[in-house]
């Protein structure tokens, strides 16, 4: 088949036919292809229809007309003029080199760039789009942590700005091994997240697992990293938190150096640490700033306090309802005397006062700060005294419930503290139904549940199961820092031991 006119030539004794392709047809095809691949700028305007802060500005430059698209509520107006408009008017060709060339047919990418606060510049002559960073959302200044307070140690905490949080980490870690991987999640919100870790320490398997889970997350929007945490956990039905959440940079750095993975999210003042263990929920960053004797004592008190807060009031129910003979007769007489005016069975008495405490706790948390503190203190005293005088509860139970509530406040991890309160109701029902037998069965369930839990596929009760004696130096108790020479087995680190000074050199 011949196209156009042909001319014959002889090359090395062979006749070669050269075809002359009509140039008009070629230009027509090129123009047609350009129309198919280039997105008209009017399409972008239509996408942002009824968006009141969407602006487009047309500028006449030395390379022709250019159009700026942006959301004025998300950009710095001084940056727009000084770094975008003024350079474009002076020398557009040079100014465009500072931007990022966007794919011409990627409408979603262009829309997303504008939505997250960037400026998109459209050049009419070349039909190309360029992205310029001008995002400037209002953020609060760095303050102290209101949840994880400490007496000694750093007092700064994370904010809702992802870039600020990254800078708080990088000011503590000065090495090229510190890696940060950025991506977006949320089909509508396109929230930016960042995964950070030490490349020379972290396990590649752990990196692969967390990245796979992040890719499989499907949710329209994420307002806080706690939502993402619930979608990434191994067992979503467990009352126990399987990843640590903290808003302290020093805590995050400590776990990063141990070989863990930290996930940060824009608009969230907390970060997520994975994998995590049950024992680590009772650790405080202040443990490493105190002497090892003080830190060990406080850790023991927290750990023992968790089990006391879970079984204290259920044990009271078991004794008063099923097993009064296990206590001395004098103590039993005092207990019976305190309950002489109470018309309810012990289990209903306990549930009633526990619910009252929960109501006071919730009211204090939802009220303004100063009023909330008053509600918690005055409300507890007034309601407790009135309940005893009215014969609704015994005065001994008031003391036990108060001790149980105080012990739950000792747990540094807020989510673990909530879990202890929830589990206590399960133990109360079991003790009310079967006494010490029900309490024993509930404890057996608790131990079995903890043994079967995992965090990013790693045992939740590590280093108890599987057992590793070197991890005990930084577990329920804390040995002197000179004895802590190994990273936790939970991390599956490439470098199980800390390098010596000679190895670093």
Coordinates of C-alpha atoms in Angstrom, one line a residue:
X1 CA 0.0 0.0 0.0
X2 CA 1.4 3.4 -1.0
X3 CA 0.9 6.6 0.9
X4 CA 1.4 9.9 -0.9
X5 CA 4.0 10.3 -3.7
X6 CA 7.0 8.0 -3.9
X7 CA 10.5 8.7 -5.2
X8 CA 13.0 6.0 -6.1
X9 CA 16.7 5.9 -5.1
X10 CA 19.5 3.4 -5.4
X11 CA 21.6 2.6 -2.3
X12 CA 24.4 0.0 -2.6
X13 CA 22.8 -1.3 -5.7
X14 CA 19.4 -1.7 -4.2
X15 CA 16.3 0.3 -5.1
X16 CA 14.9 2.2 -2.1
X17 CA 11.5 3.7 -2.3
X18 CA 10.9 6.8 -0.2
X19 CA 7.4 7.8 0.6
X20 CA 6.3 11.4 0.9
X21 CA 3.7 11.7 3.7
X22 CA 1.4 14.6 3.3
X23 CA 2.3 17.2 6.0
X24 CA -1.2 18.5 6.3
X25 CA -2.5 15.2 7.6
X26 CA 0.3 14.8 10.1
X27 CA -0.4 18.2 11.6
X28 CA -4.1 17.4 11.9
X29 CA -3.3 14.1 13.8
X30 CA -0.9 16.0 16.1
X31 CA -3.5 18.6 16.9
X32 CA -6.1 15.9 17.5
X33 CA -3.8 14.0 19.9
X34 CA -3.0 17.2 21.8
X35 CA -6.7 17.8 22.3
X36 CA -7.2 14.3 23.7
X37 CA -4.3 14.5 26.2
X38 CA -4.4 18.1 27.4
X39 CA -7.0 19.0 30.0
X40 CA -8.7 22.4 29.2
X41 CA -8.3 24.9 32.0
X42 CA -12.1 25.4 32.0
X43 CA -12.4 21.8 33.2
X44 CA -10.6 22.8 36.4
X45 CA -12.9 25.8 36.9
X46 CA -15.9 23.6 36.5
X47 CA -14.5 21.2 39.1
X48 CA -14.3 24.0 41.7
X49 CA -17.7 25.4 40.9
X50 CA -19.4 26.7 44.1
X51 CA -16.1 26.7 46.0
X52 CA -16.1 30.3 47.3
X53 CA -12.4 30.6 48.0
X54 CA -11.3 29.3 44.6
X55 CA -9.6 31.9 42.5
X56 CA -8.1 32.1 39.0
X57 CA -5.9 34.9 37.9
X58 CA -4.8 35.6 34.3
X59 CA -1.4 37.2 33.7
X60 CA 0.1 38.5 30.5
X61 CA 3.8 37.4 30.4
X62 CA 6.6 37.3 28.0
X63 CA 5.6 33.8 26.9
X64 CA 2.0 34.6 26.5
X65 CA -1.0 34.3 28.9
X66 CA -0.8 32.2 32.0
X67 CA -3.5 31.4 34.5
X68 CA -3.1 30.8 38.3
X69 CA -5.4 28.5 40.2
X70 CA -5.5 28.4 44.0
X71 CA -7.6 28.5 47.1
X72 CA -6.9 31.8 48.8
X73 CA -7.9 30.5 52.3
X74 CA -5.0 28.0 52.2
X75 CA -2.1 30.0 50.8
X76 CA 0.1 32.8 52.0
X77 CA -0.9 35.9 50.0
X78 CA 2.6 37.5 50.4
X79 CA 4.1 34.4 48.9
X80 CA 1.7 34.5 45.9
X81 CA 2.8 38.0 44.9
X82 CA 6.5 37.9 45.9
X83 CA 7.3 34.3 44.7
X84 CA 4.7 33.7 41.9
X85 CA 3.1 36.7 40.4
X86 CA 6.1 39.1 40.4
X87 CA 8.6 36.5 38.9
X88 CA 6.1 35.5 36.3
X89 CA 5.6 39.1 35.2
X90 CA 9.3 39.7 35.0
X91 CA 10.5 36.5 33.4
X92 CA 7.9 33.8 33.1
X93 CA 10.2 31.2 31.5
X94 CA 12.7 31.4 34.4
X95 CA 9.9 31.5 37.0
X96 CA 8.3 28.3 35.7
X97 CA 11.6 26.4 36.2
X98 CA 11.0 26.7 40.0
X99 CA 7.7 24.8 39.7
X100 CA 7.0 21.1 39.3
X101 CA 5.6 20.1 35.9
X102 CA 2.4 18.1 36.3
X103 CA 1.1 15.4 33.8
X104 CA -1.1 17.1 31.3
X105 CA -3.8 14.4 31.4
X106 CA -3.8 13.9 35.2
X107 CA -6.9 15.8 36.2
X108 CA -7.1 14.2 39.7
X109 CA -3.5 15.2 40.4
X110 CA -4.1 18.8 39.4
X111 CA -7.3 19.0 41.4
X112 CA -5.6 17.4 44.4
X113 CA -2.7 19.9 44.2
X114 CA -5.1 22.8 44.4
X115 CA -7.1 21.3 47.1
X116 CA -4.2 20.8 49.5
X117 CA -3.0 24.4 49.1
X118 CA -0.7 24.6 46.2
X119 CA -0.8 27.0 43.3
X120 CA -1.3 25.5 39.8
X121 CA -0.1 27.6 36.8
X122 CA -1.5 26.9 33.4
X123 CA 0.5 28.1 30.3
X124 CA -1.8 28.6 27.4
X125 CA 0.9 28.5 24.7
X126 CA 2.4 25.1 25.7
X127 CA -0.8 23.7 27.3
X128 CA 1.2 22.6 30.4
X129 CA 0.5 22.8 34.1
X130 CA 3.0 23.7 36.8
X131 CA 2.7 23.3 40.6
X132 CA 4.1 25.8 43.1
X133 CA 4.1 25.2 46.9
X134 CA 2.4 28.0 48.8
X135 CA 0.5 26.2 51.5
X136 CA 0.2 28.2 54.7
X137 CA -2.5 27.0 57.1
X138 CA -2.8 28.5 60.6
X139 CA -1.1 26.3 63.2
X140 CA -0.6 26.6 67.0
X141 CA 2.8 27.0 68.6
X142 CA 4.6 24.2 70.3
X143 CA 3.5 23.6 73.8
X144 CA 3.7 21.1 76.6
X145 CA 1.8 17.8 76.6
X146 CA -1.4 17.9 78.6
X147 CA -1.8 14.1 78.6
X148 CA 1.7 12.8 79.2
X149 CA 3.0 15.3 81.7
X150 CA 6.4 14.9 83.3
X151 CA 8.4 16.7 86.0
X152 CA 11.8 16.3 84.4
X153 CA 12.8 15.9 80.8
X154 CA 11.8 17.7 77.6
X155 CA 8.5 19.6 77.8
X156 CA 7.7 20.1 74.1
X157 CA 5.0 18.1 72.3
X158 CA 3.7 17.5 68.8
X159 CA 1.3 19.9 67.1
X160 CA -1.3 19.4 64.3
X161 CA 1.3 20.4 61.7
X162 CA 3.1 17.5 60.0
X163 CA 6.1 19.6 59.1
X164 CA 6.5 20.9 62.6
X165 CA 6.3 17.4 64.0
X166 CA 9.0 16.2 61.6
X167 CA 11.2 19.0 62.6
X168 CA 10.8 18.1 66.3
X169 CA 12.1 14.6 65.4
X170 CA 14.9 15.7 63.1
X171 CA 16.3 18.1 65.7
X172 CA 16.9 15.0 67.8
X173 CA 18.2 12.6 65.1
X174 CA 21.0 13.9 62.9
X175 CA 21.8 11.0 60.6
X176 CA 21.1 10.1 56.9
X177 CA 19.8 6.8 58.2
X178 CA 16.7 8.5 59.4
X179 CA 14.2 8.0 56.6
X180 CA 10.8 9.6 56.0
X181 CA 8.2 8.3 53.5
X182 CA 5.3 10.5 52.6
X183 CA 1.9 9.4 51.1
X184 CA -1.7 10.3 51.2
X185 CA -4.8 8.4 52.6
X186 CA -8.5 9.1 52.4
X187 CA -10.4 8.9 49.2
X188 CA -11.8 12.4 49.8
X189 CA -9.6 14.1 52.3
X190 CA -6.3 13.1 50.8
X191 CA -4.6 13.4 54.2
X192 CA -0.9 13.4 54.2
X193 CA 0.9 10.8 56.4
X194 CA 4.6 10.2 56.9
X195 CA 6.3 6.9 57.9
X196 CA 9.6 7.4 59.7
X197 CA 12.2 4.9 60.8
X198 CA 16.0 4.2 61.0
X199 CA 16.9 2.4 57.8
X200 CA 20.0 0.7 59.3
X201 CA 18.0 -0.6 62.3
X202 CA 14.4 -1.3 61.4
X203 CA 13.2 -4.7 60.2
X204 CA 12.4 -4.8 56.5
X205 CA 9.5 -7.2 57.2
X206 CA 8.0 -4.6 59.6
X207 CA 8.3 -1.9 56.9
X208 CA 6.6 -4.1 54.3
X209 CA 3.7 -5.0 56.7
X210 CA 2.9 -1.5 57.7
X211 CA 3.1 -0.2 54.1
X212 CA 0.8 -3.0 52.9
X213 CA -1.7 -2.2 55.6
X214 CA -1.6 1.5 54.7
X215 CA -2.2 0.7 51.1
X216 CA -5.3 -1.4 52.0
X217 CA -6.9 1.3 54.2
X218 CA -10.1 2.5 52.6
X219 CA -11.9 5.4 54.3
X220 CA -13.2 8.7 52.9
X221 CA -11.4 10.9 55.4
X222 CA -9.1 10.9 58.5
X223 CA -9.5 13.5 61.2
X224 CA -6.9 12.1 63.5
X225 CA -4.3 9.3 63.6
X226 CA -6.4 7.4 66.2
X227 CA -8.9 6.6 63.4
X228 CA -6.0 5.2 61.3
X229 CA -4.7 3.2 64.3
X230 CA -8.0 1.4 64.7
X231 CA -8.0 0.4 61.0
X232 CA -4.4 -0.9 61.2
X233 CA -4.6 -3.0 64.4
X234 CA -4.3 -6.8 64.3
X235 CA -7.5 -7.4 66.4
X236 CA -10.1 -4.6 66.1
X237 CA -12.3 -6.3 68.7
X238 CA -9.8 -6.3 71.5
X239 CA -10.3 -3.7 74.2
X240 CA -6.5 -3.3 74.4
X241 CA -4.6 -0.8 72.3
X242 CA -2.1 -2.6 70.1
X243 CA -0.1 0.4 69.0
X244 CA 1.3 3.1 71.2
X245 CA 0.1 6.6 70.7
X246 CA 2.0 9.6 72.1
X247 CA 2.4 13.3 71.6
X248 CA 5.9 13.5 73.1
X249 CA 8.8 13.7 70.6
X250 CA 11.3 12.2 73.1
X251 CA 9.2 9.1 73.4
X252 CA 8.9 8.8 69.7
X253 CA 12.7 9.1 69.2
X254 CA 13.3 6.5 71.9
X255 CA 11.2 3.9 70.0
X256 CA 12.7 4.9 66.6
X257 CA 16.2 4.2 68.0
X258 CA 14.9 0.8 69.2
X259 CA 13.9 -0.1 65.6
X260 CA 10.2 0.7 65.6
X261 CA 8.2 2.5 63.0
X262 CA 6.5 5.8 63.7
X263 CA 3.6 7.1 61.6
X264 CA 2.7 10.8 61.6
X265 CA -0.4 12.4 60.2
X266 CA -1.1 15.9 59.2
X267 CA -3.8 17.6 61.4
X268 CA -3.0 15.2 64.3
X269 CA -1.1 16.1 67.4
X270 CA -0.4 12.4 68.2
X271 CA 1.8 9.8 66.5
X272 CA 1.6 6.1 66.3
X273 CA 4.3 3.6 67.2
X274 CA 4.4 0.1 65.9
X275 CA 4.9 -2.7 66.9
X276 CA 4.1 -2.3 70.6
X277 CA 3.8 -4.6 73.6
X278 CA 1.5 -4.8 76.6
X279 CA 4.3 -3.9 79.1
X280 CA 5.3 -0.8 77.1
X281 CA 1.8 0.6 77.8
X282 CA 2.9 1.1 81.4
X283 CA 6.2 2.9 80.6
X284 CA 6.7 6.6 80.9
X285 CA 9.4 8.7 79.2
X286 CA 10.2 10.0 82.7
X287 CA 11.4 6.5 83.7
X288 CA 14.6 7.1 81.7
X289 CA 15.3 10.5 83.3
X290 CA 14.9 9.2 86.9
X291 CA 17.3 7.0 88.8
X292 CA 16.8 3.3 88.0
X293 CA 15.6 2.5 91.5
X294 CA 12.8 5.2 91.4
X295 CA 11.8 4.2 87.8
X296 CA 11.6 0.5 88.7
X297 CA 9.4 1.2 91.8
X298 CA 7.1 3.4 89.8
X299 CA 6.8 0.8 87.0
X300 CA 6.0 -2.0 89.5
X301 CA 3.3 0.2 91.1
X302 CA 1.7 0.9 87.7
X303 CA 1.8 -2.7 86.6
X304 CA 0.4 -4.0 89.9
X305 CA -2.1 -1.2 90.1
X306 CA -3.6 -2.3 86.7
X307 CA -4.5 -5.7 88.1
X308 CA -5.8 -4.2 91.4
X309 CA -8.0 -1.7 89.6
X310 CA -9.5 -4.6 87.6
X311 CA -10.1 -7.1 90.4
X312 CA -10.6 -4.9 93.6
X313 CA -14.4 -4.2 93.4
X314 CA -15.1 -7.7 91.8
X315 CA -13.3 -9.2 94.8
X316 CA -15.6 -7.2 97.1
X317 CA -18.6 -8.7 95.4
X318 CA -17.3 -12.2 95.6
X319 CA -16.6 -11.9 99.4
X320 CA -19.9 -10.3 100.3
X321 CA -22.1 -12.5 98.1
X322 CA -20.4 -15.9 98.0
X323 CA -17.3 -16.3 100.2
X324 CA -17.6 -14.3 103.4
X325 CA -15.4 -16.9 105.2
X326 CA -12.2 -15.9 103.5
X327 CA -11.8 -12.7 105.5
X328 CA -11.3 -12.4 109.3
X329 CA -14.4 -12.3 111.4
X330 CA -13.8 -8.8 112.7
X331 CA -13.3 -7.4 109.2
X332 CA -16.4 -9.3 108.0
X333 CA -18.5 -7.7 110.8
X334 CA -17.4 -4.2 109.8
X335 CA -18.2 -5.0 106.2
X336 CA -21.6 -6.3 107.1
X337 CA -22.3 -3.3 109.3
X338 CA -21.4 -0.9 106.5
X339 CA -23.9 -2.7 104.3
X340 CA -26.7 -3.0 106.9
X341 CA -28.7 -0.1 105.4
X342 CA -28.1 -1.0 101.7
X343 CA -31.1 -2.8 100.2
X344 CA -29.3 -3.9 97.0
X345 CA -27.1 -6.9 96.3
X346 CA -23.4 -6.1 96.2
X347 CA -23.2 -6.5 92.4
X348 CA -25.9 -3.8 91.8
X349 CA -24.3 -1.6 94.5
X350 CA -20.9 -1.8 92.7
X351 CA -22.3 -1.2 89.3
X352 CA -24.3 1.8 90.5
X353 CA -21.3 3.6 92.1
X354 CA -19.0 2.7 89.2
X355 CA -21.5 4.3 86.8
X356 CA -21.7 7.4 89.0
X357 CA -17.9 7.7 88.9
X358 CA -17.9 7.3 85.1
X359 CA -20.6 10.1 84.8
X360 CA -18.5 12.4 87.0
X361 CA -15.4 11.6 84.9
X362 CA -17.1 12.2 81.6
X363 CA -18.8 15.4 82.9
X364 CA -15.4 16.7 84.2
X365 CA -13.8 16.0 80.8
X366 CA -16.5 17.7 78.7
X367 CA -16.9 20.8 80.9
X368 CA -14.6 23.8 80.5
X369 CA -11.3 23.2 82.3
X370 CA -11.7 25.1 85.5
X371 CA -15.4 24.1 85.9
X372 CA -14.6 20.5 85.1
X373 CA -12.1 20.2 87.9
X374 CA -14.6 21.6 90.3
X375 CA -17.3 19.3 89.1
X376 CA -15.0 16.3 89.5
X377 CA -13.9 17.1 93.1
X378 CA -17.1 18.6 94.6
X379 CA -19.4 16.2 92.7
X380 CA -17.5 13.2 93.9
X381 CA -17.6 14.3 97.6
X382 CA -21.2 15.5 97.6
X383 CA -22.6 12.5 95.7
X384 CA -20.5 10.0 97.7
X385 CA -21.6 11.4 101.0
X386 CA -25.2 11.6 100.0
X387 CA -25.2 8.0 98.6
X388 CA -23.8 6.7 101.9
X389 CA -26.3 8.6 104.1
X390 CA -29.2 7.6 101.9
X391 CA -28.2 3.9 102.2
X392 CA -27.6 3.4 98.5
X393 CA -24.0 2.2 98.9
X394 CA -21.7 1.3 101.8
X395 CA -18.9 3.6 102.9
X396 CA -16.4 0.7 102.5
X397 CA -17.3 0.4 98.8
X398 CA -16.8 4.2 98.3
X399 CA -13.2 3.8 99.5
X400 CA -12.6 0.8 97.3
X401 CA -14.0 2.5 94.2
X402 CA -12.0 5.6 94.9
X403 CA -8.8 3.5 95.2
X404 CA -9.6 1.7 92.0
X405 CA -10.2 5.0 90.1
X406 CA -6.9 6.5 91.4
X407 CA -5.0 3.4 90.3
X408 CA -6.4 3.6 86.8
X409 CA -5.1 7.2 86.6
X410 CA -1.6 6.0 87.2
X411 CA -1.4 4.2 83.9
X412 CA 0.6 6.5 81.5
X413 CA -1.2 5.3 78.4
X414 CA -4.7 6.8 78.2
X415 CA -6.1 4.1 76.0
X416 CA -4.8 1.4 78.3
X417 CA -6.4 3.2 81.2
X418 CA -9.8 3.2 79.3
X419 CA -9.3 -0.6 78.7
X420 CA -8.8 -1.3 82.4
X421 CA -12.1 0.5 83.2
X422 CA -14.0 -1.5 80.5
X423 CA -12.5 -4.8 81.6
X424 CA -13.5 -4.1 85.2
X425 CA -17.2 -4.3 84.3
X426 CA -16.7 -7.7 82.7
X427 CA -15.0 -8.9 86.0
X428 CA -17.8 -7.4 88.1
X429 CA -20.5 -9.3 86.1
X430 CA -18.4 -12.6 86.4
X431 CA -17.9 -12.1 90.1
X432 CA -21.6 -11.3 90.7
X433 CA -22.6 -14.5 88.9
X434 CA -20.1 -17.1 90.2
X435 CA -18.0 -15.4 92.9
X436 CA -14.3 -16.3 93.0
X437 CA -14.9 -19.0 90.4
X438 CA -16.2 -16.3 88.0
X439 CA -13.3 -14.1 88.9
X440 CA -10.8 -16.9 88.2
X441 CA -12.5 -17.6 84.9
X442 CA -12.3 -13.9 83.9
X443 CA -8.6 -13.8 84.8
X444 CA -8.0 -16.9 82.7
X445 CA -9.8 -15.3 79.8
X446 CA -7.7 -12.1 80.2
X447 CA -4.5 -14.1 80.2
X448 CA -5.5 -16.1 77.2
X449 CA -6.6 -13.0 75.3
X450 CA -3.3 -11.3 76.0
X451 CA -1.3 -14.3 74.9
X452 CA -3.2 -14.5 71.6
X453 CA -2.9 -10.8 70.8
X454 CA -0.3 -9.5 68.3
X455 CA 1.0 -6.1 67.3
X456 CA 2.0 -6.0 63.6
X457 CA 2.3 -9.8 63.8
X458 CA 4.5 -9.7 66.9
X459 CA 3.6 -11.2 70.3
X460 CA 1.8 -8.6 72.4
X461 CA 3.1 -9.9 75.7
X462 CA 6.8 -9.9 74.6
X463 CA 9.3 -10.5 76.3
X464 CA 7.3 -12.8 78.5
X465 CA 6.2 -14.9 75.5
X466 CA 8.6 -15.6 73.8
X467 CA 10.9 -15.3 76.7
X468 CA 14.0 -13.1 76.4
X469 CA 15.9 -12.3 79.6
X470 CA 17.8 -9.4 78.1
X471 CA 14.6 -7.5 77.6
X472 CA 13.8 -7.8 81.3
X473 CA 16.4 -5.1 82.0
X474 CA 13.9 -2.6 80.5
X475 CA 10.6 -4.2 81.2
X476 CA 8.6 -4.3 84.5
X477 CA 11.7 -2.9 86.2
X478 CA 14.4 -0.7 84.7
X479 CA 18.1 -1.6 85.2
X480 CA 20.9 1.0 85.2
X481 CA 21.2 2.3 81.7
X482 CA 24.7 0.9 81.3
X483 CA 23.1 -2.6 81.5
X484 CA 20.7 -2.0 78.7
X485 CA 22.8 -3.0 75.7
X486 CA 20.2 -4.8 73.5
X487 CA 17.2 -3.6 71.5
X488 CA 13.9 -5.3 72.2
X489 CA 13.2 -8.6 70.4
X490 CA 9.8 -7.1 69.5
X491 CA 11.6 -4.8 67.0
X492 CA 13.3 -7.6 65.1
X493 CA 16.1 -5.1 64.5
X494 CA 18.9 -5.5 62.0
X495 CA 21.2 -4.4 64.9
X496 CA 20.1 -6.3 68.0
X497 CA 22.7 -4.7 70.2
X498 CA 23.7 -1.0 70.6
X499 CA 27.0 -0.3 68.8
X500 CA 29.9 0.5 71.0
X501 CA 31.9 3.7 70.7
X502 CA 34.6 1.9 68.7
X503 CA 32.0 0.4 66.3
X504 CA 30.5 3.9 65.7
X505 CA 33.9 5.2 64.7

